[in-house]
Amino acid sequence: MSANMTPAQLLASEPIDAVIQVLRERCSWPLMKRLLASKNLKPGGGWPDLRARAAKGDLDAQTINDLARRTYAGSILAGNRYVRLHELDPNVVTALWSRISTHVIPSSIFRARYPLPLVGSALDGAPSAFTLCEIRKTGSDIQFVFCSKQVIEESLTIDATSTPTVMSTFSQQFGIYDRFVAYKHTSIQCFDVVSLRPQLGRLEVALDLSKRSTEFEGDTRALALLFHVTLFLPELRPLVDAQQPTNLFPAIAEIYKSAANADTNIVDIGFRTPSGAVNRGKMPSTSEDIREEPFHKAGSERVDKKINPHGIVVAWAFSFPSGGARVKLWTSAAKSMVPIPSLWGLEIADTSADSDIVQALNKVSSYL
Amino acid sequence: MVNDSPMTMDEFAARMQAVPGGENLLARLAARTFEDFVTILYADLDDIIKLMESNPQRHQPDDEDKLTYFVASMLRQRQYRARQGEVRGGSVDLTVEGHKDAFVWTSEAKIFYSLPAVREGFLQLHTRYSPADLEHHKTGLLIYIKREGSADLMKTWRDELGAMSLKDLRTDDCPTRPKLAFLSEHKSRRSGLSAVTRHMSVSVFQDPEDKSGRTAKKHVVARAAATAGVEDDQLDGA
Amino acid sequence: MEINSRAELDSTLRRAWADGEELRLSFSILDFIANHPATAHIPYARLQQLAREQHLTDPLVVERVVQYLTGAEGHVLDLRAELIDENDDVHRLDEEEFQLAVTEHIHPLTGSVDPGLLTKLFVYFRPSRLARQVLWNSDGE
């Protein structure tokens, strides 16, 4: 961080144009439109138009400025996440509270710009190891934010006959090939979060899914992050040793069987029927529930609703505080056929604040 | 005849180019403001006018109602609701509505028998039933011309308009049909707001130059009807 | 004239098309909607199929009828657009997204200008509020 500036100060001092630019990487446009609507602002003509409106000196510009900064700050803890849950003994948190209060966060290349991301060569040269950048205390909750550089690999297969000029140059050095593959590596910065919520008896490992690196494997990475936390919080080591987080699979069927209401929409479902057929149903909108869709409803009632879901995507709307989330609990049909099916993590999307994450996870937990 | 492949918006737009008015279909449905609606309506009207002007023999014998009926029916094929003779404070020759409730445009229609006839149409538009709100301050005047020299006739009308003591009047050439159409703007006496009118000529004059054309009875009758009531000294270069 | 019944709708269509092929296709579309309550997604291919079933010979009859039935007078169909990605996730554009997509090529999910956007959107039709009211006796919602 710039000399003695807190993360909040750094964010507040960044030009709004730059803030919106980094916000685009962490907040989907549909979510941004909903947030603008909540402030009685029109969505206008997309991100370019939003930048232009934010630069005007009027009242709307000030509202957009505040909203953009607040949304970016919220996205550090929220946004799109892969989450695993562990049971947490509140006494453990009590025991390490004072130590955390005096813990000094080491300086790092990430911390110098935190909460804003590194860009360009600075990011390319940043470490891929989890790097602690913030310890945030809210009430009894403690949250650790780790930054790391990950890589997205893209490849392009090029048929030699379609690019004779390039092939000619290439073959002079390497010989004749029929096809070659070009790779591009793009660096991304991840903001992964470990949250201790003693009042909920829960530890959450929430991995950043704003952009998914090519090598991303949720369970392995979550375990690695938890292990990293135990290096300076050995009191949490038993959680790592136990290896298994909370099994979320039972929530799938319970959510499906729950009564339909205005704040809940099941928008995607994978299930097997009593005859063994593997089915999928997906709604085109998060405001429609597959359970009410005529085709699905007729089929479900035909088999007395005896279907076995192995995957579900549910969209929730929250009132206090207002917000929402889309949660995906999904395993394969094959993995659901074992005696005790398991699902160790879920994906949360379209969240703009930590309160959305908490409420979504509370919902899931209530069905366990 | 038919193609069953999935239809992208791009393909749909290309396919719709094949029918009259289809090139503006997406723009019509995507119109967000009254301004958008009117801009596309002017483009559609220009197309219809060109269609009529390319078939003057078909339209020359028609009276005002029949000519306006043709315009209305062409507009209906282009996704508008078009009505003749609706009562809005007085009888309006043509009312055109779009896909939003707020998209309503009105027009008077006159055959250019004389300057007083055209002037009467303009006054009907602006004194009896011009909308009082800024949102719908754009209207139209269709001027059917059954004699030669429509550009000159429009100029005489434009000059006549200038002499009518309208408050804060200004006129501009229509960018898409210069000399054959123009826009006027003046302060409406009724509302005090700016009232914009698009004056559009529709030439349905056909006078073949060969002898048989000059003497054919239908053309003699048509010429007489077109020039009835117009003094020579009121027409520049006519 | 305000349309309040199927008979009035038919009458409006007859005034528009006399007894041409457009009228036959228009009636075929109305019958299809009437016989398929809760239909909210009619692909263009379905309209082409209805034209084939009527053995219509005019190669542009579907286009002409689409232009009219999506218009203000005989408004039976709403023209809509949707994005479908490689995971079969569907995003239906709302009215504002449709307008921005057509006029400014703003991608509804990225919020950015996408010059190739119109090649990524699929068109479909939904029975209009008027059609739902007169053909399904619904409240139009």
XYZ file of C-alpha atoms in Angstrom:
747
model
C 0.000 0.000 0.000
C 1.104 3.540 -0.538
C 2.836 4.841 2.555
C 0.590 4.343 5.582
C -2.622 4.195 3.572
C -5.206 1.697 4.673
C -6.887 -0.447 2.007
C -9.981 1.731 2.281
C -7.957 4.887 1.789
C -6.158 3.447 -1.181
C -9.438 2.484 -2.823
C -10.954 5.881 -2.102
C -8.018 7.698 -3.671
C -7.972 5.648 -6.889
C -9.463 7.456 -9.917
C -13.000 6.232 -10.554
C -12.175 5.216 -14.104
C -9.551 2.784 -12.818
C -11.906 1.486 -10.125
C -14.617 0.690 -12.665
C -12.039 -0.984 -14.864
C -11.022 -3.407 -12.086
C -14.627 -3.764 -10.945
C -15.507 -5.179 -14.373
C -13.174 -8.077 -13.658
C -14.997 -9.007 -10.464
C -18.603 -8.047 -10.953
C -20.825 -9.286 -13.744
C -22.781 -6.733 -15.727
C -26.172 -8.269 -14.767
C -25.245 -7.924 -11.085
C -24.061 -4.363 -11.625
C -27.371 -3.514 -13.288
C -29.274 -4.818 -10.277
C -27.096 -2.775 -7.947
C -27.626 0.352 -10.062
C -31.374 -0.285 -10.029
C -31.298 -0.552 -6.227
C -30.003 3.041 -6.246
C -32.648 4.120 -8.764
C -30.005 4.498 -11.444
C -30.578 3.376 -15.005
C -28.132 0.799 -16.352
C -27.504 2.899 -19.443
C -25.333 1.573 -22.227
C -23.061 -0.888 -20.428
C -19.671 -0.404 -18.780
C -18.356 2.263 -21.202
C -21.439 4.367 -20.563
C -21.102 3.844 -16.795
C -17.549 5.152 -16.913
C -18.700 8.223 -18.782
C -21.522 8.872 -16.336
C -19.184 8.440 -13.376
C -16.950 11.160 -14.772
C -19.694 13.794 -14.856
C -19.851 16.072 -11.869
C -23.545 15.586 -11.091
C -25.375 13.825 -8.273
C -25.746 10.611 -10.250
C -21.998 10.541 -10.831
C -21.376 10.748 -7.094
C -23.797 7.890 -6.468
C -22.117 5.796 -9.151
C -18.725 6.594 -7.664
C -19.781 5.461 -4.203
C -21.526 2.368 -5.510
C -18.596 1.304 -7.689
C -16.064 1.657 -4.862
C -18.315 -0.081 -2.373
C -19.079 -2.897 -4.790
C -15.410 -3.413 -5.556
C -14.586 -3.487 -1.848
C -17.387 -6.009 -1.311
C -16.175 -8.173 -4.180
C -12.918 -8.840 -2.316
C -14.934 -11.006 0.079
C -17.835 -11.835 -2.221
C -18.251 -12.153 -6.005
C -18.026 -15.677 -7.373
C -16.581 -18.281 -5.006
C -15.902 -21.963 -4.520
C -16.658 -22.591 -0.865
C -15.991 -25.402 1.569
C -17.326 -25.424 5.094
C -15.782 -26.798 8.268
C -17.210 -27.062 11.728
C -15.520 -24.603 14.025
C -15.285 -24.739 17.796
C -15.942 -21.144 18.967
C -13.504 -21.661 21.824
C -10.700 -22.035 19.302
C -11.414 -18.558 17.984
C -11.499 -17.133 21.484
C -8.120 -18.656 22.127
C -6.450 -17.124 19.098
C -8.220 -13.769 19.118
C -5.594 -11.808 20.971
C -2.814 -13.276 18.877
C -4.584 -12.306 15.684
C -5.095 -8.784 16.975
C -1.353 -8.273 17.194
C -0.426 -10.217 14.097
C 1.634 -8.140 11.715
C 0.853 -8.713 8.098
C 4.133 -8.997 6.208
C 4.732 -6.550 3.426
C 4.467 -7.971 -0.054
C 4.097 -6.941 -3.651
C 0.353 -7.586 -3.375
C -0.053 -5.613 -0.197
C 1.446 -2.496 -1.769
C -1.613 -2.180 -4.035
C -4.194 -4.003 -1.929
C -7.203 -4.061 -2.328
C -6.579 -3.115 -5.949
C -5.044 -5.783 -8.154
C -1.590 -5.752 -9.669
C -1.416 -5.370 -13.425
C 1.029 -5.987 -16.230
C 4.564 -7.093 -15.467
C 4.062 -6.565 -11.736
C 1.371 -9.243 -11.782
C 3.333 -11.518 -14.105
C 6.190 -11.487 -11.620
C 4.019 -11.888 -8.508
C 4.103 -15.091 -6.472
C 1.587 -17.891 -6.963
C 1.755 -18.767 -3.256
C -0.999 -17.548 -0.945
C 0.065 -14.168 0.434
C -1.776 -12.708 3.409
C -2.943 -9.160 2.666
C -5.645 -8.383 5.202
C -7.104 -9.565 8.488
C -10.594 -8.183 8.864
C -12.605 -8.321 12.070
C -16.363 -7.774 11.908
C -18.159 -8.434 15.187
C -16.976 -11.850 16.265
C -16.029 -12.897 12.707
C -12.437 -12.893 11.531
C -11.568 -13.002 7.852
C -8.176 -13.545 6.245
C -7.720 -12.366 2.683
C -4.949 -13.972 0.651
C -3.739 -12.856 -2.746
C -1.938 -14.968 -5.289
C -1.154 -14.971 -8.957
C -2.743 -17.684 -11.039
C -2.512 -18.320 -14.751
C -5.089 -18.841 -17.447
C -3.749 -20.799 -20.363
C -5.391 -20.484 -23.730
C -4.400 -22.442 -26.757
C -5.025 -22.074 -30.441
C -4.570 -24.911 -32.889
C -3.503 -23.692 -36.294
C -3.635 -25.792 -39.394
C -0.488 -25.195 -41.431
C -2.341 -24.958 -44.721
C -4.470 -22.084 -43.483
C -1.472 -19.896 -42.702
C 1.073 -20.445 -45.482
C 3.073 -17.312 -44.720
C 3.522 -18.162 -41.063
C 4.199 -21.817 -41.919
C 6.883 -20.845 -44.380
C 8.786 -18.873 -41.747
C 8.266 -21.586 -39.147
C 9.376 -24.456 -41.378
C 12.645 -22.728 -42.266
C 13.717 -23.143 -38.668
C 11.827 -26.163 -37.411
C 10.882 -28.178 -40.435
C 7.516 -28.974 -41.958
C 4.651 -29.596 -39.565
C 0.981 -30.209 -40.347
C -0.402 -28.322 -37.426
C 0.930 -26.299 -34.557
C -0.516 -25.083 -31.311
C 0.017 -21.627 -29.873
C -0.314 -20.977 -26.129
C -1.073 -17.771 -24.340
C -0.647 -17.344 -20.597
C -2.616 -14.617 -18.895
C -1.968 -13.782 -15.272
C -4.870 -13.175 -12.924
C -4.894 -12.122 -9.297
C -7.030 -14.146 -6.920
C -8.430 -12.914 -3.622
C -9.090 -16.037 -1.554
C -10.751 -15.748 1.838
C -10.807 -17.842 4.977
C -13.561 -16.785 7.375
C -13.911 -17.788 11.014
C -17.495 -17.326 12.205
C -17.595 -18.537 15.802
C -21.225 -17.598 16.375
C -22.210 -19.805 13.466
C -19.701 -22.491 14.484
C -18.320 -22.371 10.976
C -15.079 -21.920 9.112
C -15.367 -21.093 5.436
C -12.726 -21.433 2.761
C -13.934 -19.272 -0.114
C -11.809 -19.408 -3.249
C -11.984 -16.621 -5.793
C -13.739 -17.657 -9.000
C -13.880 -14.253 -10.704
C -11.716 -15.847 -13.319
C -10.935 -19.498 -13.200
C -7.314 -20.438 -13.775
C -6.598 -23.348 -16.069
C -5.164 -25.437 -13.234
C -8.002 -24.690 -10.811
C -9.135 -27.643 -8.779
C -11.345 -26.460 -5.949
C -10.883 -29.142 -3.333
C -7.102 -29.336 -3.679
C -6.682 -25.594 -3.600
C -9.054 -25.193 -0.640
C -7.100 -27.739 1.352
C -3.849 -26.047 0.424
C -5.165 -22.684 1.601
C -6.416 -24.097 4.868
C -3.050 -25.712 5.431
C -1.370 -22.383 4.742
C -3.553 -20.713 7.386
C -2.540 -23.295 9.946
C 1.082 -22.237 9.515
C 0.359 -19.135 11.582
C -2.800 -20.436 13.271
C -1.798 -23.929 14.414
C -4.994 -24.074 16.492
C -6.826 -24.771 13.242
C -4.619 -27.748 12.359
C -7.202 -30.324 13.453
C -9.440 -29.132 10.624
C -6.764 -29.949 8.087
C -6.010 -33.257 9.706
C -9.676 -34.197 9.514
C -9.456 -33.551 5.778
C -13.147 -33.746 5.162
C -15.180 -30.589 5.295
C -18.923 -30.515 5.785
C -20.728 -32.851 3.405
C -23.170 -30.710 1.443
C -24.812 -33.462 -0.626
C -27.886 -33.918 1.625
C -28.834 -30.298 1.016
C -29.516 -30.961 -2.668
C -32.596 -33.104 -2.182
C -33.797 -31.062 0.784
C -33.684 -27.818 -1.181
C -35.556 -29.447 -4.062
C -38.240 -30.769 -1.718
C -38.677 -27.482 0.115
C -41.786 -25.436 -0.461
C -41.581 -23.021 -3.346
C -41.572 -19.372 -2.332
C -40.987 -16.002 -3.892
C -37.380 -15.727 -2.694
C -36.213 -19.113 -3.935
C -35.924 -20.365 -7.488
C -34.364 -23.636 -8.518
C -33.019 -22.800 -11.937
C -31.073 -25.911 -12.808
C -31.336 -29.516 -11.741
C -29.730 -32.825 -12.542
C -31.539 -35.912 -11.378
C -32.282 -39.524 -11.944
C -35.779 -40.868 -12.262
C -37.030 -44.067 -10.624
C -36.380 -45.879 -13.901
C -32.764 -44.714 -13.857
C -32.933 -42.120 -16.592
C -30.520 -39.238 -16.097
C -32.299 -35.948 -16.684
C -31.398 -32.289 -16.698
C -33.662 -29.309 -16.453
C -32.492 -25.765 -16.804
C -34.527 -22.559 -16.684
C -33.531 -19.608 -18.870
C -33.869 -17.142 -16.039
C -33.069 -16.952 -12.327
C -36.561 -15.621 -11.735
C -38.234 -18.894 -12.750
C -38.409 -22.136 -10.783
C -38.002 -25.458 -12.599
C -40.441 -27.061 -10.151
C -43.196 -24.925 -11.664
C -42.152 -25.480 -15.266
C -44.991 -27.463 -16.895
C -42.850 -30.154 -18.485
C -40.808 -30.825 -15.341
C -43.816 -30.580 -13.055
C -45.810 -33.076 -15.086
C -42.923 -35.551 -15.124
C -42.225 -35.168 -11.434
C -45.858 -35.693 -10.493
C -46.055 -38.690 -12.790
C -43.486 -40.453 -10.594
C -44.926 -39.113 -7.321
C -41.973 -36.706 -7.112
C -39.647 -39.623 -6.458
C -36.664 -38.214 -8.261
C -33.105 -38.246 -6.965
C -31.356 -34.995 -7.639
C -27.572 -35.007 -7.759
C -27.143 -31.391 -8.729
C -29.004 -28.188 -8.160
C -28.580 -24.480 -8.835
C -30.729 -22.267 -6.664
C -31.181 -18.513 -6.822
C -31.984 -16.828 -3.522
C -33.077 -13.297 -2.805
C -32.355 -11.878 0.640
C -34.232 -9.161 2.445
C -32.213 -8.180 5.494
C -29.702 -7.062 4.395
C -31.017 -7.085 0.861
C -29.022 -9.006 -1.651
C -28.947 -12.325 -3.404
C -26.880 -15.287 -4.486
C -26.896 -18.126 -6.935
C -25.618 -21.354 -5.399
C -24.570 -24.455 -7.274
C -24.400 -27.785 -5.478
C -23.493 -30.341 -8.069
C -21.971 -33.752 -8.350
C -22.147 -36.279 -11.117
C -24.928 -38.830 -11.427
C -22.354 -41.580 -11.001
C -20.906 -40.135 -7.793
C -24.361 -39.795 -6.345
C -24.981 -43.536 -6.611
C -22.616 -44.560 -3.783
C -24.047 -45.532 -0.377
C -23.154 -42.175 1.201
C -22.813 -39.608 -1.573
C -20.603 -36.671 -0.807
C -20.179 -33.134 -2.010
C -17.400 -31.157 -0.372
C -17.809 -27.763 -1.929
C -20.275 -25.477 -3.631
C -20.113 -22.525 -5.977
C -21.655 -19.188 -5.135
C -22.150 -16.524 -7.783
C -23.693 -13.081 -8.147
C -22.897 -11.861 -4.654
C -21.881 -8.293 -3.975
C -21.160 -8.353 -0.244
C -20.028 -10.679 2.529
C -23.586 -10.623 3.883
C -24.740 -12.383 0.684
C -22.173 -15.122 1.250
C -23.216 -15.535 4.897
C -26.916 -15.668 4.109
C -26.429 -18.130 1.247
C -24.316 -20.446 3.388
C -26.801 -20.151 6.246
C -29.508 -21.255 3.832
C -27.504 -24.257 2.659
C -26.622 -25.196 6.235
C -30.269 -25.108 7.232
C -30.936 -27.945 4.802
C -28.252 -30.194 6.202
C -38.454 -21.993 -49.973
C -37.786 -22.449 -46.291
C -34.627 -22.834 -44.266
C -34.682 -24.638 -40.959
C -31.315 -23.560 -39.580
C -31.277 -21.767 -36.194
C -31.814 -18.094 -36.688
C -29.326 -15.602 -35.305
C -30.296 -11.959 -35.043
C -27.843 -11.224 -37.806
C -29.419 -13.762 -40.133
C -32.880 -12.581 -39.201
C -32.012 -8.988 -40.055
C -30.556 -10.085 -43.404
C -33.636 -12.162 -44.175
C -35.972 -9.285 -43.372
C -34.176 -7.036 -45.875
C -36.059 -8.884 -48.588
C -39.455 -7.440 -47.658
C -40.442 -3.769 -47.963
C -39.680 -2.017 -44.702
C -37.916 -5.062 -43.317
C -34.549 -3.318 -43.206
C -35.868 -1.104 -40.395
C -37.678 -3.810 -38.418
C -35.115 -4.202 -35.651
C -34.638 -0.447 -35.366
C -38.405 0.026 -34.960
C -38.667 -2.555 -32.215
C -35.561 -1.236 -30.476
C -36.722 2.389 -30.448
C -36.444 3.675 -26.908
C -37.554 7.282 -27.156
C -40.066 9.259 -29.143
C -37.113 10.765 -30.985
C -35.952 7.277 -32.026
C -39.486 6.428 -33.142
C -39.857 9.531 -35.268
C -36.438 9.161 -36.872
C -37.298 5.674 -38.094
C -40.813 6.729 -39.073
C -39.356 9.452 -41.313
C -37.148 6.839 -42.987
C -40.159 4.585 -43.542
C -42.219 7.477 -44.890
C -39.431 8.348 -47.315
C -39.505 4.765 -48.599
C -43.257 4.883 -49.052
C -43.060 8.234 -50.807
C -40.431 6.868 -53.189
C -42.695 3.915 -53.862
C -45.604 6.201 -54.723
C -43.422 8.459 -56.841
C -42.191 5.479 -58.825
C -45.785 4.626 -59.731
C -47.424 7.986 -60.340
C -49.815 6.576 -62.903
C -51.396 4.505 -60.181
C -51.895 7.389 -57.750
C -52.486 10.436 -59.903
C -56.273 9.945 -60.180
C -56.707 9.503 -56.410
C -58.179 12.044 -54.053
C -56.623 13.013 -50.714
C -58.310 10.257 -48.761
C -57.265 7.566 -51.153
C -53.687 8.769 -51.292
C -53.513 8.894 -47.511
C -55.160 5.483 -47.330
C -52.288 4.109 -49.393
C -49.717 5.704 -47.084
C -51.551 4.300 -44.055
C -51.738 0.803 -45.479
C -48.021 0.852 -46.307
C -47.284 1.987 -42.771
C -49.374 -0.862 -41.360
C -47.228 -3.303 -43.339
C -44.252 -1.680 -41.627
C -45.407 -2.433 -38.099
C -47.261 0.781 -37.392
C -50.840 1.248 -36.400
C -52.018 3.870 -38.873
C -55.438 5.467 -38.750
C -57.206 7.981 -40.893
C -59.671 10.537 -39.669
C -59.177 10.002 -35.942
C -60.609 12.714 -33.776
C -58.046 14.460 -31.591
C -59.524 17.898 -30.957
C -60.566 17.842 -34.607
C -60.285 15.280 -37.363
C -56.689 14.277 -38.032
C -55.864 12.965 -41.487
C -53.289 10.440 -40.334
C -52.376 9.112 -36.903
C -49.418 6.761 -36.653
C -48.642 4.722 -33.546
C -45.646 2.623 -32.681
C -45.153 -0.259 -30.283
C -45.081 1.946 -27.196
C -48.044 3.929 -25.927
C -46.016 7.126 -26.039
C -45.225 6.737 -29.736
C -47.984 8.698 -31.459
C -47.393 10.938 -34.484
C -50.005 12.906 -36.352
C -50.059 14.365 -39.830
C -52.262 16.410 -42.078
C -52.431 15.602 -45.773
C -53.260 17.981 -48.605
C -53.173 17.947 -52.365
C -51.282 21.023 -53.508
C -54.176 22.644 -55.318
C -53.146 26.015 -53.987
C -51.048 27.646 -51.319
C -54.148 28.470 -49.257
C -55.052 24.755 -49.267
C -51.650 23.739 -47.935
C -51.695 26.594 -45.433
C -55.053 25.411 -44.147
C -53.602 21.957 -43.540
C -50.698 23.387 -41.577
C -52.983 25.517 -39.463
C -55.284 22.575 -38.774
C -52.271 20.701 -37.525
C -51.113 23.396 -35.139
C -54.116 25.232 -33.911
C -56.826 22.656 -33.548
C -55.187 19.493 -32.337
C -51.466 19.796 -31.912
C -50.376 17.874 -28.793
C -49.574 20.156 -25.933
C -46.651 18.255 -24.510
C -43.050 18.517 -25.560
C -42.803 14.779 -25.979
C -45.112 14.735 -29.003
C -44.291 18.046 -30.539
C -43.262 16.528 -33.869
C -45.918 16.291 -36.543
C -46.123 16.002 -40.286
C -47.657 17.554 -43.366
C -47.980 15.329 -46.422
C -48.261 17.423 -49.562
C -49.438 15.487 -52.605
C -48.351 17.146 -55.842
C -50.057 16.417 -59.112
C -48.149 18.809 -61.302
C -44.588 19.208 -62.396
C -41.917 20.997 -60.437
C -42.455 19.668 -56.933
C -39.190 21.212 -55.668
C -40.311 24.667 -56.846
C -43.745 24.178 -55.358
C -42.235 23.214 -52.025
C -40.115 26.348 -52.125
C -43.170 28.525 -52.672
C -44.863 26.814 -49.754
C -41.790 27.303 -47.598
C -41.744 31.006 -48.496
C -45.454 31.243 -47.725
C -44.818 29.672 -44.330
C -42.174 32.268 -43.667
C -44.708 35.024 -44.278
C -47.220 33.636 -41.798
C -45.988 35.495 -38.698
C -45.293 32.329 -36.731
C -43.368 32.945 -33.561
C -39.653 32.060 -33.669
C -40.056 30.232 -36.966
C -37.070 28.537 -38.537
C -36.954 26.104 -41.432
C -34.266 23.607 -42.393
C -33.770 21.368 -45.392
C -34.607 17.773 -44.711
C -31.235 15.974 -44.819
C -32.662 12.901 -46.533
C -34.861 14.646 -49.119
C -33.404 18.112 -49.664
C -35.633 20.438 -51.695
C -38.453 17.908 -51.590
C -38.992 18.052 -47.856
C -38.155 20.465 -45.093
C -38.546 20.867 -41.358
C -40.120 23.826 -39.678
C -39.995 24.754 -36.032
C -41.996 27.473 -34.344
C -43.357 28.258 -30.927
C -46.812 26.752 -30.575
C -49.447 29.300 -29.568
C -51.309 26.585 -27.698
C -48.499 25.251 -25.534
C -45.691 27.765 -25.873
C -43.417 24.841 -26.700
C -41.472 24.296 -29.893
C -43.549 22.550 -32.540
C -41.649 20.757 -35.275
C -43.300 19.795 -38.541
C -41.873 17.755 -41.349
C -43.254 18.976 -44.666
C -43.054 16.132 -47.177
C -43.843 16.358 -50.865
C -45.256 13.313 -52.614
C -45.152 13.741 -56.364
C -47.747 11.655 -58.166
C -47.544 13.659 -61.333
C -47.149 11.806 -64.569
C -47.167 13.681 -67.838
C -45.645 11.654 -70.655
C -43.893 13.878 -73.196
C -45.005 12.140 -76.380
C -47.916 13.558 -78.336
C -50.240 10.759 -77.389
C -49.479 11.520 -73.760
C -50.065 15.235 -74.141
C -53.415 14.817 -75.759
C -54.732 11.736 -73.915
C -57.830 12.837 -72.122
C -56.827 11.507 -68.730
C -53.644 13.593 -68.758
C -55.474 16.727 -69.885
C -57.912 16.274 -67.050
C -55.097 15.581 -64.599
C -53.150 18.667 -65.547
C -56.216 20.854 -65.207
C -56.986 19.431 -61.779
C -53.423 19.879 -60.600
C -53.207 23.516 -61.559
C -56.690 24.601 -60.564
C -56.606 27.525 -58.173
C -52.863 28.199 -58.435
C -51.997 31.646 -59.772
C -48.973 31.721 -62.052
C -47.319 34.536 -60.163
C -47.447 32.459 -56.965
C -45.299 29.797 -58.495
C -41.606 30.385 -58.943
C -40.402 28.783 -62.112
C -43.476 26.584 -62.402
C -60.008 -0.530 -33.059
C -59.243 -2.204 -29.754
C -59.042 -5.961 -30.199
C -60.847 -7.925 -27.518
C -61.581 -11.267 -29.097
C -60.340 -13.831 -31.557
C -63.040 -12.741 -33.980
C -61.831 -9.144 -33.876
C -58.251 -10.299 -34.312
C -59.226 -12.392 -37.324
C -61.060 -9.432 -38.752
C -58.017 -7.203 -38.366
C -55.877 -9.759 -40.150
C -58.385 -10.077 -42.991
C -58.297 -6.319 -43.486
C -54.525 -6.452 -43.650
C -54.122 -9.449 -45.939
C -57.404 -9.914 -47.834
C -57.297 -13.609 -48.779
C -53.611 -13.946 -49.555
C -51.142 -16.543 -48.335
C -50.198 -14.186 -45.516
C -53.676 -14.595 -44.079
C -53.461 -18.377 -44.121
C -50.118 -18.326 -42.356
C -51.347 -15.747 -39.832
C -54.349 -17.925 -38.951
C -52.092 -20.955 -38.716
C -49.897 -19.117 -36.220
C -52.916 -18.038 -34.180
C -54.214 -21.606 -34.119
C -50.815 -22.867 -33.019
C -50.712 -20.416 -30.126
C -54.289 -21.197 -29.158
C -53.582 -24.921 -29.134
C -50.371 -24.635 -27.125
C -51.149 -22.775 -23.923
C -48.135 -21.618 -21.932
C -45.943 -21.564 -25.044
C -43.341 -18.916 -24.358
C -40.742 -19.801 -26.934
C -41.497 -20.110 -30.645
C -38.382 -20.417 -32.786
C -38.339 -18.999 -36.305
C -38.123 -22.548 -37.603
C -41.558 -23.246 -36.180
C -43.079 -20.465 -38.265
C -41.351 -21.862 -41.331
C -42.768 -25.261 -40.540
C -46.281 -23.816 -40.269
C -45.809 -22.237 -43.692
C -44.699 -25.578 -45.121
C -47.726 -27.327 -43.643
C -49.946 -24.831 -45.450
C -48.139 -25.523 -48.734
C -47.535 -21.840 -49.268
C -45.626 -20.861 -52.377
C -44.581 -17.292 -51.658
C -40.904 -17.459 -50.635
C -41.230 -14.336 -48.476
C -44.542 -15.044 -46.798
C -42.979 -15.820 -43.413
C -40.964 -12.598 -43.425
C -43.965 -10.465 -44.358
C -46.163 -12.056 -41.742
C -43.465 -11.747 -39.071
C -43.105 -8.042 -39.805
C -46.842 -7.504 -39.461
C -47.500 -9.728 -36.437
C -44.672 -8.119 -34.471
C -46.016 -4.666 -35.317
C -48.398 -2.394 -33.476
C -51.597 -3.209 -35.352
C -51.894 -7.002 -35.409
C -49.547 -7.492 -32.497
C -49.617 -11.219 -31.937
C -45.928 -11.962 -31.538
C -43.184 -10.341 -29.496
C -39.779 -10.622 -31.119
C -37.258 -11.681 -28.475
C -33.610 -12.623 -28.367
C -31.574 -15.018 -26.268
C -27.963 -15.961 -25.722
C -27.093 -19.635 -25.369
C -23.540 -20.472 -24.390
C -21.554 -23.673 -24.811
C -22.941 -24.940 -21.491
C -26.512 -24.453 -22.723
C -26.952 -21.620 -20.233
C -29.680 -19.423 -21.623
C -29.980 -15.700 -21.090
C -33.161 -14.113 -22.400
C -32.726 -10.470 -23.165
C -35.216 -8.172 -21.517
C -36.607 -5.183 -23.400
C -33.808 -2.822 -22.420
C -31.081 -5.370 -23.183
C -32.701 -6.026 -26.575
C -32.748 -2.323 -27.391
C -29.117 -1.844 -26.366
C -28.061 -4.966 -28.249
C -29.662 -3.781 -31.484
C -28.789 -0.094 -31.303
C -25.370 -0.149 -29.635
C -24.279 -3.809 -29.689
C -23.967 -3.865 -25.896
C -23.516 -7.478 -24.777
C -26.113 -8.152 -22.037
C -23.761 -10.238 -19.907
C -20.470 -8.393 -20.281
C -21.864 -4.876 -20.566
C -19.275 -4.192 -23.238
C -19.603 -3.341 -26.897
C -19.410 -6.521 -28.970
C -19.346 -5.846 -32.715
C -20.264 -9.479 -33.397
C -23.116 -9.553 -30.909
C -25.896 -10.008 -33.443
C -24.282 -13.225 -34.643
C -24.469 -14.604 -31.095
C -28.080 -13.782 -30.329
C -30.826 -16.169 -31.363
C -34.251 -14.846 -32.248
C -37.468 -16.378 -31.063
C -41.049 -15.260 -30.610
C -43.326 -15.138 -27.653
C -47.107 -14.720 -27.818
C -47.862 -11.071 -27.120
C -49.984 -9.821 -24.258
C -52.847 -9.404 -26.734
C -52.442 -12.966 -28.004
C -52.371 -14.363 -24.479
C -55.513 -12.465 -23.598
C -57.632 -13.356 -26.632
C -56.280 -16.835 -27.330
C -55.733 -18.164 -23.825
C -58.228 -16.035 -21.926
C -55.392 -15.191 -19.586
C -54.883 -11.841 -17.888
C -52.008 -11.287 -20.262
C -49.231 -11.758 -17.697
